[in-house]
């Protein structure tokens, strides 16, 4: 624990701005004398007291509720004082300043809290583990109902319980393997009798199930970046407006209307998708449009999925078909390997033959969708296709929120277990290498819940929290 963790801390714990109620929170060791000096009376533990909050001259700054939570039965595991006042920013700043002023003789070293420091102390004092701490931030930042419910499950410990179950099975297997290192002449028979191979196989199957749910949870939290690309006037802006259900992008018959990206986050079955409309891809002498086209390719290069939009009303025009073929040839060069491209054939309401016989080449191997951005026909099929390429499989009720680092840690565990399995399956396994792979797998698991985490990792995680949380 770093020296700063011993300092008492204070902060406004509610969001900036005006509101009905605002909270000033103080956390530290031995707050009782400070509470007495600040409020002029003692407070019964975990009981709301309605009283004035006096300034240094005894005049009331405000009247509100004061609650005192003695350690260890508090959010941080330390003594915690909460002052609940009217939610004006000036009132809360006055209360915070008064706390810092009163601390000069009563609570030395009281300072303003850093972002996420209250939750960091809850983690350091074993009130929550690291996955639960991250779930608090994810619950605050949730952009969909499904993400909020999944974050709630992680906060209640569902994800952590899965990780602890994997760790316990891994520890048991490590004990078997490391015990054989002391009896090398019996090592192979001992492991076979203990069914080490079967235990490892069961562990890998359990890990696979956890990885699948974690990947779904990470998708709920992060979403995917979807870029709409294609020639001018193919209907990209109309498609963005149709998916968003709002007039976000300007739509005109004039080619090149969109000069810069327009972005909107939508949700499909609770999965956030960050949809970006880009400038039409073509050769241009207009300097402004050329900048927009360059930015469009930059967005395409960073996409998780691309909607390659085609215009069915021009599917028989040789120049249009040739330009589409050029874009189709350029996309694989711009996109990282494995990024899906969905061919979207727009304007079926205006196509002479109904738009069922595209002449232009397809760029992607993920099928094609026919739709009308103007009438909405076919939009549901596109939404299903987007969920499919995103990898969404589970119903929200069975998913807990997870982060990219959790998925990466589980993938590292999987890689180490595969190496361990290869050692066990060999005729002459190197048990010291097998033991090392299992140790590394356990270390990777422990980084998820924080039982093995560097101070640098903690700094990155908690710095993303709001101040006062």
Coordinates of N, CA, C and O in Angstrom, one line a residue, residues 152-305:
X152 N -24.4 -4.8 -13.1 CA -24.9 -5.1 -11.7 C -24.6 -6.5 -11.3 O -24.2 -6.8 -10.2
X153 N -24.6 -7.5 -12.3 CA -24.2 -8.9 -11.9 C -22.8 -9.0 -11.6 O -22.4 -9.7 -10.7
X154 N -21.9 -8.3 -12.3 CA -20.5 -8.3 -12.0 C -20.2 -7.6 -10.7 O -19.4 -8.1 -9.9
X155 N -20.9 -6.6 -10.4 CA -20.8 -5.9 -9.1 C -21.2 -6.8 -7.9 O -20.6 -6.8 -6.9
X156 N -22.2 -7.6 -8.1 CA -22.7 -8.5 -7.1 C -21.7 -9.7 -6.9 O -21.9 -10.5 -6.0
X157 N -20.8 -9.9 -7.8 CA -19.8 -10.9 -7.7 C -19.9 -12.1 -8.5 O -19.1 -13.1 -8.4
X158 N -20.9 -12.1 -9.5 CA -21.1 -13.3 -10.3 C -19.8 -13.6 -11.2 O -19.4 -14.8 -11.2
X159 N -19.2 -12.6 -11.8 CA -18.0 -12.8 -12.6 C -16.8 -13.3 -11.7 O -16.1 -14.3 -12.0
X160 N -16.7 -12.7 -10.5 CA -15.6 -13.0 -9.6 C -15.8 -14.5 -9.1 O -14.8 -15.2 -9.0
X161 N -17.0 -14.9 -8.9 CA -17.2 -16.3 -8.5 C -16.7 -17.3 -9.5 O -16.2 -18.3 -9.2
X162 N -17.0 -17.0 -10.8 CA -16.5 -17.8 -11.9 C -15.0 -17.9 -11.9 O -14.4 -19.0 -12.1
X163 N -14.4 -16.7 -11.7 CA -12.9 -16.7 -11.7 C -12.3 -17.5 -10.5 O -11.4 -18.2 -10.7
X164 N -13.0 -17.3 -9.4 CA -12.5 -18.0 -8.2 C -12.7 -19.6 -8.4 O -11.8 -20.3 -7.9
X165 N -13.8 -20.0 -9.0 CA -13.9 -21.4 -9.3 C -12.8 -22.0 -10.2 O -12.3 -23.1 -9.9
X166 N -12.5 -21.2 -11.2 CA -11.4 -21.6 -12.1 C -10.1 -21.7 -11.3 O -9.3 -22.6 -11.5
X167 N -9.9 -20.7 -10.5 CA -8.6 -20.6 -9.7 C -8.5 -21.8 -8.8 O -7.4 -22.4 -8.7
X168 N -9.6 -22.1 -8.1 CA -9.5 -23.3 -7.1 C -9.2 -24.6 -7.9 O -8.4 -25.4 -7.3
X169 N -9.8 -24.8 -9.0 CA -9.5 -26.0 -9.8 C -8.1 -26.0 -10.3 O -7.4 -27.1 -10.3
X170 N -7.6 -24.8 -10.6 CA -6.2 -24.7 -11.1 C -5.2 -25.0 -10.0 O -4.2 -25.6 -10.1
X171 N -5.5 -24.4 -8.8 CA -4.7 -24.6 -7.6 C -4.6 -26.1 -7.3 O -3.5 -26.6 -6.9
X172 N -5.7 -26.8 -7.3 CA -5.7 -28.2 -7.0 C -4.9 -29.0 -8.0 O -4.1 -29.9 -7.6
X173 N -4.9 -28.7 -9.3 CA -4.1 -29.3 -10.3 C -2.6 -29.0 -10.0 O -1.8 -29.9 -10.2
X174 N -2.3 -27.8 -9.7 CA -1.0 -27.4 -9.4 C -0.4 -28.2 -8.3 O 0.8 -28.6 -8.3
X175 N -1.2 -28.4 -7.2 CA -0.7 -29.2 -6.1 C -0.4 -30.6 -6.5 O 0.7 -31.1 -6.0
X176 N -1.2 -31.2 -7.3 CA -0.9 -32.5 -7.8 C 0.5 -32.6 -8.6 O 1.3 -33.4 -8.3
X177 N 0.6 -31.6 -9.5 CA 1.8 -31.6 -10.3 C 3.0 -31.3 -9.5 O 4.1 -32.0 -9.6
X178 N 3.0 -30.3 -8.6 CA 4.2 -29.9 -7.9 C 4.5 -31.0 -6.8 O 5.7 -31.1 -6.5
X179 N 3.5 -31.7 -6.4 CA 3.8 -32.8 -5.4 C 4.7 -33.9 -6.1 O 5.5 -34.5 -5.4
X180 N 4.5 -34.1 -7.4 CA 5.2 -35.2 -8.0 C 6.7 -34.8 -8.2 O 7.5 -35.6 -8.4
X181 N 7.0 -33.5 -8.2 CA 8.4 -33.0 -8.4 C 9.3 -33.5 -7.3 O 10.5 -33.6 -7.4
X182 N 8.7 -33.8 -6.1 CA 9.5 -34.4 -5.0 C 9.7 -35.9 -5.1 O 10.5 -36.4 -4.3
X183 N 8.9 -36.5 -6.0 CA 9.0 -38.0 -6.1 C 9.1 -38.3 -7.6 O 8.2 -38.9 -8.2
X184 N 10.2 -38.0 -8.2 CA 10.3 -38.1 -9.7 C 10.1 -39.6 -10.2 O 9.6 -39.8 -11.3
X185 N 10.5 -40.6 -9.3 CA 10.4 -41.9 -9.8 C 8.9 -42.4 -9.9 O 8.6 -43.4 -10.6
X186 N 8.0 -41.7 -9.3 CA 6.6 -42.1 -9.3 C 5.7 -41.0 -10.0 O 4.5 -41.2 -10.0
X187 N 6.3 -40.1 -10.6 CA 5.5 -38.9 -11.0 C 4.5 -39.2 -12.0 O 3.3 -38.8 -11.9
X188 N 4.8 -40.1 -13.1 CA 3.8 -40.3 -14.1 C 2.6 -41.1 -13.6 O 1.5 -40.8 -13.9
X189 N 2.9 -42.2 -12.9 CA 1.8 -43.0 -12.3 C 0.9 -42.2 -11.4 O -0.3 -42.3 -11.4
X190 N 1.6 -41.3 -10.6 CA 0.8 -40.5 -9.7 C -0.2 -39.6 -10.4 O -1.3 -39.5 -10.0
X191 N 0.3 -39.0 -11.4 CA -0.6 -38.0 -12.2 C -1.7 -38.8 -12.9 O -2.8 -38.3 -13.0
X192 N -1.4 -40.0 -13.4 CA -2.4 -40.8 -14.1 C -3.5 -41.2 -13.1 O -4.7 -41.2 -13.4
X193 N -3.1 -41.7 -12.0 CA -4.0 -42.2 -11.0 C -4.9 -41.0 -10.5 O -6.1 -41.2 -10.2
X194 N -4.4 -39.8 -10.4 CA -5.1 -38.7 -10.0 C -5.9 -38.1 -11.1 O -6.7 -37.1 -10.9
X195 N -5.8 -38.7 -12.3 CA -6.6 -38.2 -13.5 C -6.3 -36.7 -13.8 O -7.2 -35.9 -13.9
X196 N -5.0 -36.4 -13.8 CA -4.6 -35.0 -14.0 C -5.1 -34.5 -15.4 O -5.5 -33.4 -15.6
X197 N -5.0 -35.4 -16.4 CA -5.5 -35.1 -17.7 C -6.9 -34.7 -17.7 O -7.4 -33.8 -18.4
X198 N -7.7 -35.5 -17.0 CA -9.2 -35.3 -16.9 C -9.5 -34.0 -16.2 O -10.4 -33.2 -16.6
X199 N -8.7 -33.7 -15.2 CA -8.9 -32.4 -14.5 C -8.6 -31.2 -15.3 O -9.3 -30.2 -15.3
X200 N -7.5 -31.4 -16.1 CA -7.1 -30.3 -17.0 C -8.2 -30.1 -18.1 O -8.5 -28.9 -18.4
X201 N -8.7 -31.2 -18.6 CA -9.7 -31.1 -19.6 C -11.0 -30.4 -19.1 O -11.6 -29.5 -19.8
X202 N -11.4 -30.8 -17.9 CA -12.6 -30.1 -17.3 C -12.3 -28.6 -17.0 O -13.2 -27.8 -17.2
X203 N -11.1 -28.3 -16.6 CA -10.7 -26.9 -16.4 C -10.8 -26.1 -17.7 O -11.3 -25.0 -17.7
X204 N -10.3 -26.7 -18.8 CA -10.4 -26.0 -20.1 C -11.8 -25.8 -20.5 O -12.2 -24.8 -21.1
X205 N -12.7 -26.8 -20.3 CA -14.1 -26.6 -20.7 C -14.8 -25.5 -19.9 O -15.5 -24.7 -20.4
X206 N -14.5 -25.5 -18.6 CA -15.1 -24.4 -17.8 C -14.5 -23.1 -18.2 O -15.3 -22.1 -18.3
X207 N -13.2 -23.0 -18.5 CA -12.7 -21.8 -19.0 C -13.3 -21.3 -20.3 O -13.6 -20.1 -20.5
X208 N -13.6 -22.2 -21.2 CA -14.3 -21.9 -22.4 C -15.6 -21.2 -22.2 O -16.0 -20.3 -22.9
X209 N -16.4 -21.8 -21.2 CA -17.7 -21.2 -21.0 C -17.5 -19.8 -20.4 O -18.3 -18.9 -20.7
X210 N -16.6 -19.6 -19.5 CA -16.4 -18.3 -18.9 C -15.9 -17.3 -20.0 O -16.3 -16.1 -20.0
X211 N -15.0 -17.7 -20.8 CA -14.5 -16.9 -21.9 C -15.7 -16.4 -22.8 O -15.7 -15.2 -23.2
X212 N -16.6 -17.3 -23.1 CA -17.7 -17.0 -24.0 C -18.5 -15.9 -23.4 O -18.9 -14.9 -24.0
X213 N -18.8 -16.0 -22.1 CA -19.7 -15.0 -21.4 C -18.9 -13.7 -21.2 O -19.5 -12.6 -21.3
X214 N -17.6 -13.8 -21.0 CA -16.8 -12.6 -20.8 C -16.7 -11.8 -22.1 O -16.8 -10.6 -22.2
X215 N -16.6 -12.5 -23.2 CA -16.5 -11.9 -24.6 C -17.9 -11.2 -24.8 O -17.9 -10.1 -25.4
X216 N -19.0 -11.8 -24.5 CA -20.3 -11.2 -24.6 C -20.4 -9.9 -23.7 O -20.9 -8.9 -24.1
X217 N -19.9 -10.1 -22.5 CA -19.9 -8.9 -21.6 C -19.1 -7.8 -22.1 O -19.4 -6.6 -22.0
X218 N -17.9 -8.1 -22.7 CA -17.0 -7.0 -23.2 C -17.7 -6.3 -24.4 O -17.6 -5.1 -24.6
X219 N -18.5 -7.1 -25.2 CA -19.2 -6.5 -26.3 C -20.3 -5.6 -25.8 O -20.5 -4.5 -26.4
X220 N -21.0 -6.0 -24.7 CA -22.0 -5.1 -24.1 C -21.4 -3.8 -23.6 O -22.0 -2.7 -23.7
X221 N -20.2 -3.9 -23.1 CA -19.5 -2.7 -22.6 C -18.9 -1.8 -23.7 O -19.1 -0.6 -23.7
X222 N -18.2 -2.4 -24.6 CA -17.4 -1.7 -25.6 C -18.2 -1.4 -26.9 O -18.1 -0.4 -27.5
X223 N -19.1 -2.4 -27.2 CA -19.7 -2.3 -28.5 C -18.7 -2.5 -29.7 O -17.6 -2.9 -29.5
X224 N -19.2 -2.2 -30.9 CA -18.3 -2.3 -32.0 C -18.4 -1.0 -32.9 O -19.4 -0.3 -32.9
X225 N -17.4 -0.7 -33.6 CA -17.3 0.5 -34.5 C -17.7 0.0 -35.9 O -17.0 -0.8 -36.5
X226 N -18.8 0.5 -36.4 CA -19.3 0.1 -37.7 C -19.2 1.3 -38.7 O -19.8 2.4 -38.4
X227 N -18.5 1.2 -39.8 CA -18.3 2.3 -40.7 C -19.2 2.0 -42.0 O -19.1 0.9 -42.5
X228 N -19.9 3.0 -42.4 CA -20.7 2.9 -43.6 C -19.9 3.5 -44.8 O -19.5 4.6 -44.7
X229 N -19.6 2.7 -45.8 CA -18.7 3.1 -46.9 C -19.4 2.9 -48.2 O -20.2 2.0 -48.3
X230 N -18.9 3.6 -49.2 CA -19.5 3.4 -50.5 C -19.3 4.7 -51.3 O -18.8 5.7 -50.9
X231 N -19.8 4.6 -52.6 CA -19.7 5.8 -53.5 C -20.7 6.9 -53.0 O -21.6 6.6 -52.3
X232 N -20.5 8.1 -53.5 CA -21.4 9.2 -53.2 C -22.8 8.8 -53.7 O -23.0 8.1 -54.7
X233 N -23.8 9.3 -53.0 CA -25.2 9.1 -53.3 C -25.7 7.7 -53.3 O -26.7 7.3 -53.9
X234 N -25.0 6.8 -52.6 CA -25.5 5.4 -52.5 C -26.5 5.3 -51.3 O -27.2 4.3 -51.2
X235 N -26.6 6.4 -50.5 CA -27.6 6.4 -49.4 C -26.9 6.2 -48.0 O -27.6 5.7 -47.1
X236 N -25.7 6.5 -47.9 CA -25.0 6.2 -46.6 C -25.6 7.1 -45.5 O -25.9 6.6 -44.4
X237 N -25.8 8.4 -45.8 CA -26.4 9.2 -44.7 C -27.8 8.8 -44.4 O -28.3 8.9 -43.3
X238 N -28.6 8.4 -45.4 CA -29.9 8.0 -45.2 C -30.0 6.7 -44.4 O -30.8 6.5 -43.5
X239 N -29.0 5.8 -44.6 CA -28.9 4.6 -43.8 C -28.6 4.9 -42.3 O -29.2 4.4 -41.4
X240 N -27.6 5.8 -42.1 CA -27.3 6.2 -40.7 C -28.6 6.8 -40.1 O -28.9 6.4 -38.9
X241 N -29.3 7.7 -40.7 CA -30.5 8.3 -40.2 C -31.5 7.2 -39.9 O -32.2 7.2 -38.8
X242 N -31.7 6.2 -40.8 CA -32.7 5.2 -40.6 C -32.3 4.3 -39.4 O -33.2 3.9 -38.6
X243 N -31.0 4.0 -39.2 CA -30.6 3.1 -38.1 C -30.7 3.9 -36.8 O -31.1 3.3 -35.8
X244 N -30.5 5.2 -36.8 CA -30.5 6.0 -35.6 C -31.9 6.4 -35.3 O -32.2 6.8 -34.1
X245 N -32.8 6.4 -36.3 CA -34.2 6.9 -36.0 C -34.2 8.4 -35.8 O -35.1 8.9 -35.2
X246 N -33.3 9.1 -36.4 CA -33.2 10.6 -36.3 C -32.5 11.2 -37.5 O -31.7 10.5 -38.1
X247 N -32.8 12.4 -37.8 CA -32.1 13.1 -38.9 C -30.8 13.7 -38.5 O -30.7 14.8 -38.1
X248 N -29.8 12.8 -38.5 CA -28.4 13.2 -38.0 C -27.6 13.8 -39.1 O -26.8 14.7 -38.9
X249 N -27.7 13.2 -40.3 CA -26.8 13.6 -41.4 C -27.7 14.3 -42.5 O -28.8 13.9 -42.7
X250 N -27.1 15.3 -43.1 CA -27.8 16.0 -44.2 C -27.9 15.1 -45.4 O -26.9 14.4 -45.8
X251 N -29.1 15.0 -46.0 CA -29.3 14.1 -47.2 C -29.8 15.0 -48.3 O -30.8 15.7 -48.2
X252 N -29.1 15.0 -49.4 CA -29.5 15.7 -50.6 C -29.1 14.9 -51.8 O -28.3 13.9 -51.8
X253 N -29.7 15.2 -53.0 CA -29.4 14.4 -54.2 C -28.0 14.8 -54.8 O -27.5 14.2 -55.7
X254 N -27.3 15.8 -54.1 CA -26.0 16.3 -54.6 C -24.9 15.4 -54.2 O -24.7 15.1 -53.0
X255 N -24.2 14.8 -55.1 CA -23.1 13.9 -54.8 C -22.0 14.7 -54.0 O -21.7 15.9 -54.3
X256 N -21.5 14.1 -52.9 CA -20.4 14.7 -52.1 C -21.0 15.6 -51.0 O -20.2 16.4 -50.5
X257 N -22.3 15.5 -50.7 CA -22.8 16.3 -49.6 C -22.1 16.1 -48.3 O -21.8 17.0 -47.6
X258 N -21.8 14.8 -48.0 CA -21.1 14.5 -46.7 C -19.6 14.7 -46.9 O -19.0 14.0 -47.7
X259 N -19.1 15.6 -46.2 CA -17.7 16.0 -46.3 C -16.8 15.4 -45.1 O -15.6 15.3 -45.2
X260 N -17.5 15.2 -44.0 CA -16.8 14.7 -42.8 C -17.6 13.6 -42.2 O -18.8 13.4 -42.5
X261 N -17.0 12.9 -41.2 CA -17.7 11.8 -40.6 C -18.9 12.3 -39.7 O -18.8 13.4 -39.1
X262 N -19.9 11.5 -39.6 CA -21.0 11.8 -38.7 C -21.2 10.5 -37.9 O -21.4 9.4 -38.5
X263 N -21.2 10.5 -36.6 CA -21.2 9.3 -35.8 C -22.4 9.3 -34.9 O -22.8 10.4 -34.3
X264 N -23.0 8.1 -34.7 CA -24.1 8.0 -33.7 C -24.0 6.6 -33.1 O -23.7 5.6 -33.8
X265 N -24.2 6.5 -31.8 CA -24.2 5.2 -31.1 C -25.7 4.7 -31.0 O -26.6 5.4 -30.5
X266 N -25.9 3.5 -31.6 CA -27.3 2.9 -31.5 C -27.1 1.6 -30.7 O -26.0 1.2 -30.4
X267 N -28.3 1.1 -30.3 CA -28.2 -0.2 -29.6 C -29.2 -1.2 -30.3 O -30.3 -0.8 -30.7
X268 N -28.7 -2.4 -30.4 CA -29.5 -3.5 -31.0 C -29.5 -4.6 -30.0 O -28.4 -5.2 -29.7
X269 N -30.6 -4.9 -29.4 CA -30.7 -5.9 -28.3 C -29.7 -5.6 -27.2 O -29.2 -6.5 -26.6
X270 N -29.5 -4.4 -26.9 CA -28.7 -4.0 -25.8 C -27.2 -3.8 -26.2 O -26.4 -3.4 -25.3
X271 N -26.8 -4.2 -27.4 CA -25.4 -4.1 -27.8 C -25.2 -2.7 -28.4 O -25.9 -2.4 -29.4
X272 N -24.3 -1.9 -27.9 CA -24.0 -0.6 -28.5 C -23.2 -0.8 -29.8 O -22.2 -1.5 -29.8
X273 N -23.6 -0.1 -30.8 CA -22.9 0.0 -32.1 C -22.6 1.4 -32.4 O -23.6 2.2 -32.5
X274 N -21.4 1.7 -32.6 CA -21.0 3.1 -32.9 C -20.9 3.2 -34.5 O -19.9 2.8 -35.1
X275 N -22.0 3.7 -35.1 CA -22.1 3.8 -36.5 C -21.6 5.1 -37.0 O -21.9 6.2 -36.6
X276 N -20.7 5.0 -38.1 CA -20.1 6.2 -38.6 C -20.4 6.3 -40.1 O -20.1 5.4 -40.9
X277 N -21.0 7.5 -40.5 CA -21.2 7.8 -41.9 C -20.0 8.5 -42.4 O -19.5 9.4 -41.7
X278 N -19.5 8.2 -43.6 CA -18.3 8.8 -44.1 C -18.6 9.4 -45.5 O -19.6 9.2 -46.1
X279 N -17.6 10.2 -45.9 CA -17.7 10.8 -47.3 C -17.7 9.7 -48.3 O -17.1 8.7 -48.2
X280 N -18.4 10.0 -49.4 CA -18.4 9.1 -50.5 C -17.0 8.9 -51.1 O -16.3 9.8 -51.3
X281 N -16.7 7.6 -51.5 CA -15.4 7.3 -52.0 C -15.4 7.4 -53.5 O -16.1 6.7 -54.2
X282 N -14.6 8.4 -54.0 CA -14.4 8.6 -55.4 C -13.2 9.4 -55.7 O -12.6 10.0 -54.7
X283 N -12.8 9.6 -56.9 CA -11.7 10.5 -57.3 C -12.4 11.9 -57.3 O -13.5 12.1 -57.8
X284 N -11.6 12.9 -56.7 CA -12.2 14.3 -56.7 C -11.1 15.3 -56.7 O -9.9 15.0 -56.3
X285 N -11.4 16.4 -57.4 CA -10.4 17.5 -57.4 C -10.7 18.6 -56.4 O -10.0 19.5 -56.2
X286 N -11.8 18.4 -55.6 CA -12.2 19.4 -54.6 C -11.4 19.1 -53.4 O -11.4 18.0 -52.8
X287 N -10.6 20.1 -52.9 CA -9.7 19.9 -51.8 C -10.4 19.5 -50.5 O -9.9 18.6 -49.8
X288 N -11.5 20.1 -50.2 CA -12.3 19.8 -49.0 C -12.8 18.4 -49.1 O -12.7 17.6 -48.1
X289 N -13.4 18.0 -50.2 CA -13.9 16.6 -50.4 C -12.7 15.6 -50.3 O -12.9 14.5 -49.7
X290 N -11.6 15.9 -50.8 CA -10.4 15.0 -50.8 C -10.0 14.7 -49.3 O -9.7 13.6 -49.0
X291 N -10.1 15.8 -48.5 CA -9.8 15.6 -47.1 C -10.8 14.7 -46.4 O -10.5 13.8 -45.6
X292 N -12.1 14.9 -46.8 CA -13.2 14.0 -46.3 C -13.0 12.6 -46.7 O -13.2 11.6 -45.9
X293 N -12.6 12.3 -47.9 CA -12.4 11.0 -48.4 C -11.2 10.3 -47.7 O -11.3 9.1 -47.3
X294 N -10.1 11.1 -47.5 CA -9.0 10.5 -46.7 C -9.4 10.2 -45.3 O -9.0 9.1 -44.8
X295 N -10.2 11.0 -44.7 CA -10.7 10.7 -43.3 C -11.6 9.4 -43.4 O -11.6 8.6 -42.4
X296 N -12.4 9.3 -44.5 CA -13.2 8.1 -44.6 C -12.4 6.8 -44.6 O -12.7 5.8 -43.9
X297 N -11.3 6.8 -45.3 CA -10.4 5.7 -45.4 C -9.8 5.4 -44.0 O -9.6 4.3 -43.6
X298 N -9.5 6.5 -43.3 CA -8.9 6.3 -41.9 C -9.9 5.7 -41.0 O -9.5 4.8 -40.2
X299 N -11.2 6.0 -41.1 CA -12.2 5.4 -40.3 C -12.4 4.0 -40.7 O -12.6 3.1 -39.8
X300 N -12.3 3.7 -42.0 CA -12.5 2.3 -42.4 C -11.4 1.4 -41.9 O -11.6 0.3 -41.4
X301 N -10.1 2.0 -41.9 CA -9.0 1.2 -41.4 C -9.1 0.9 -39.9 O -8.5 -0.1 -39.5
X302 N -9.9 1.7 -39.1 CA -10.0 1.4 -37.7 C -11.4 0.7 -37.4 O -11.7 0.7 -36.2
X303 N -12.1 0.2 -38.4 CA -13.4 -0.3 -38.1 C -13.4 -1.7 -37.6 O -12.5 -2.5 -37.8
X304 N -14.4 -2.1 -36.8 CA -14.6 -3.4 -36.4 C -15.5 -4.2 -37.4 O -15.5 -5.4 -37.5
X305 N -16.3 -3.4 -38.2 CA -17.1 -4.0 -39.3 C -17.4 -2.9 -40.3 O -17.5 -1.7 -39.9

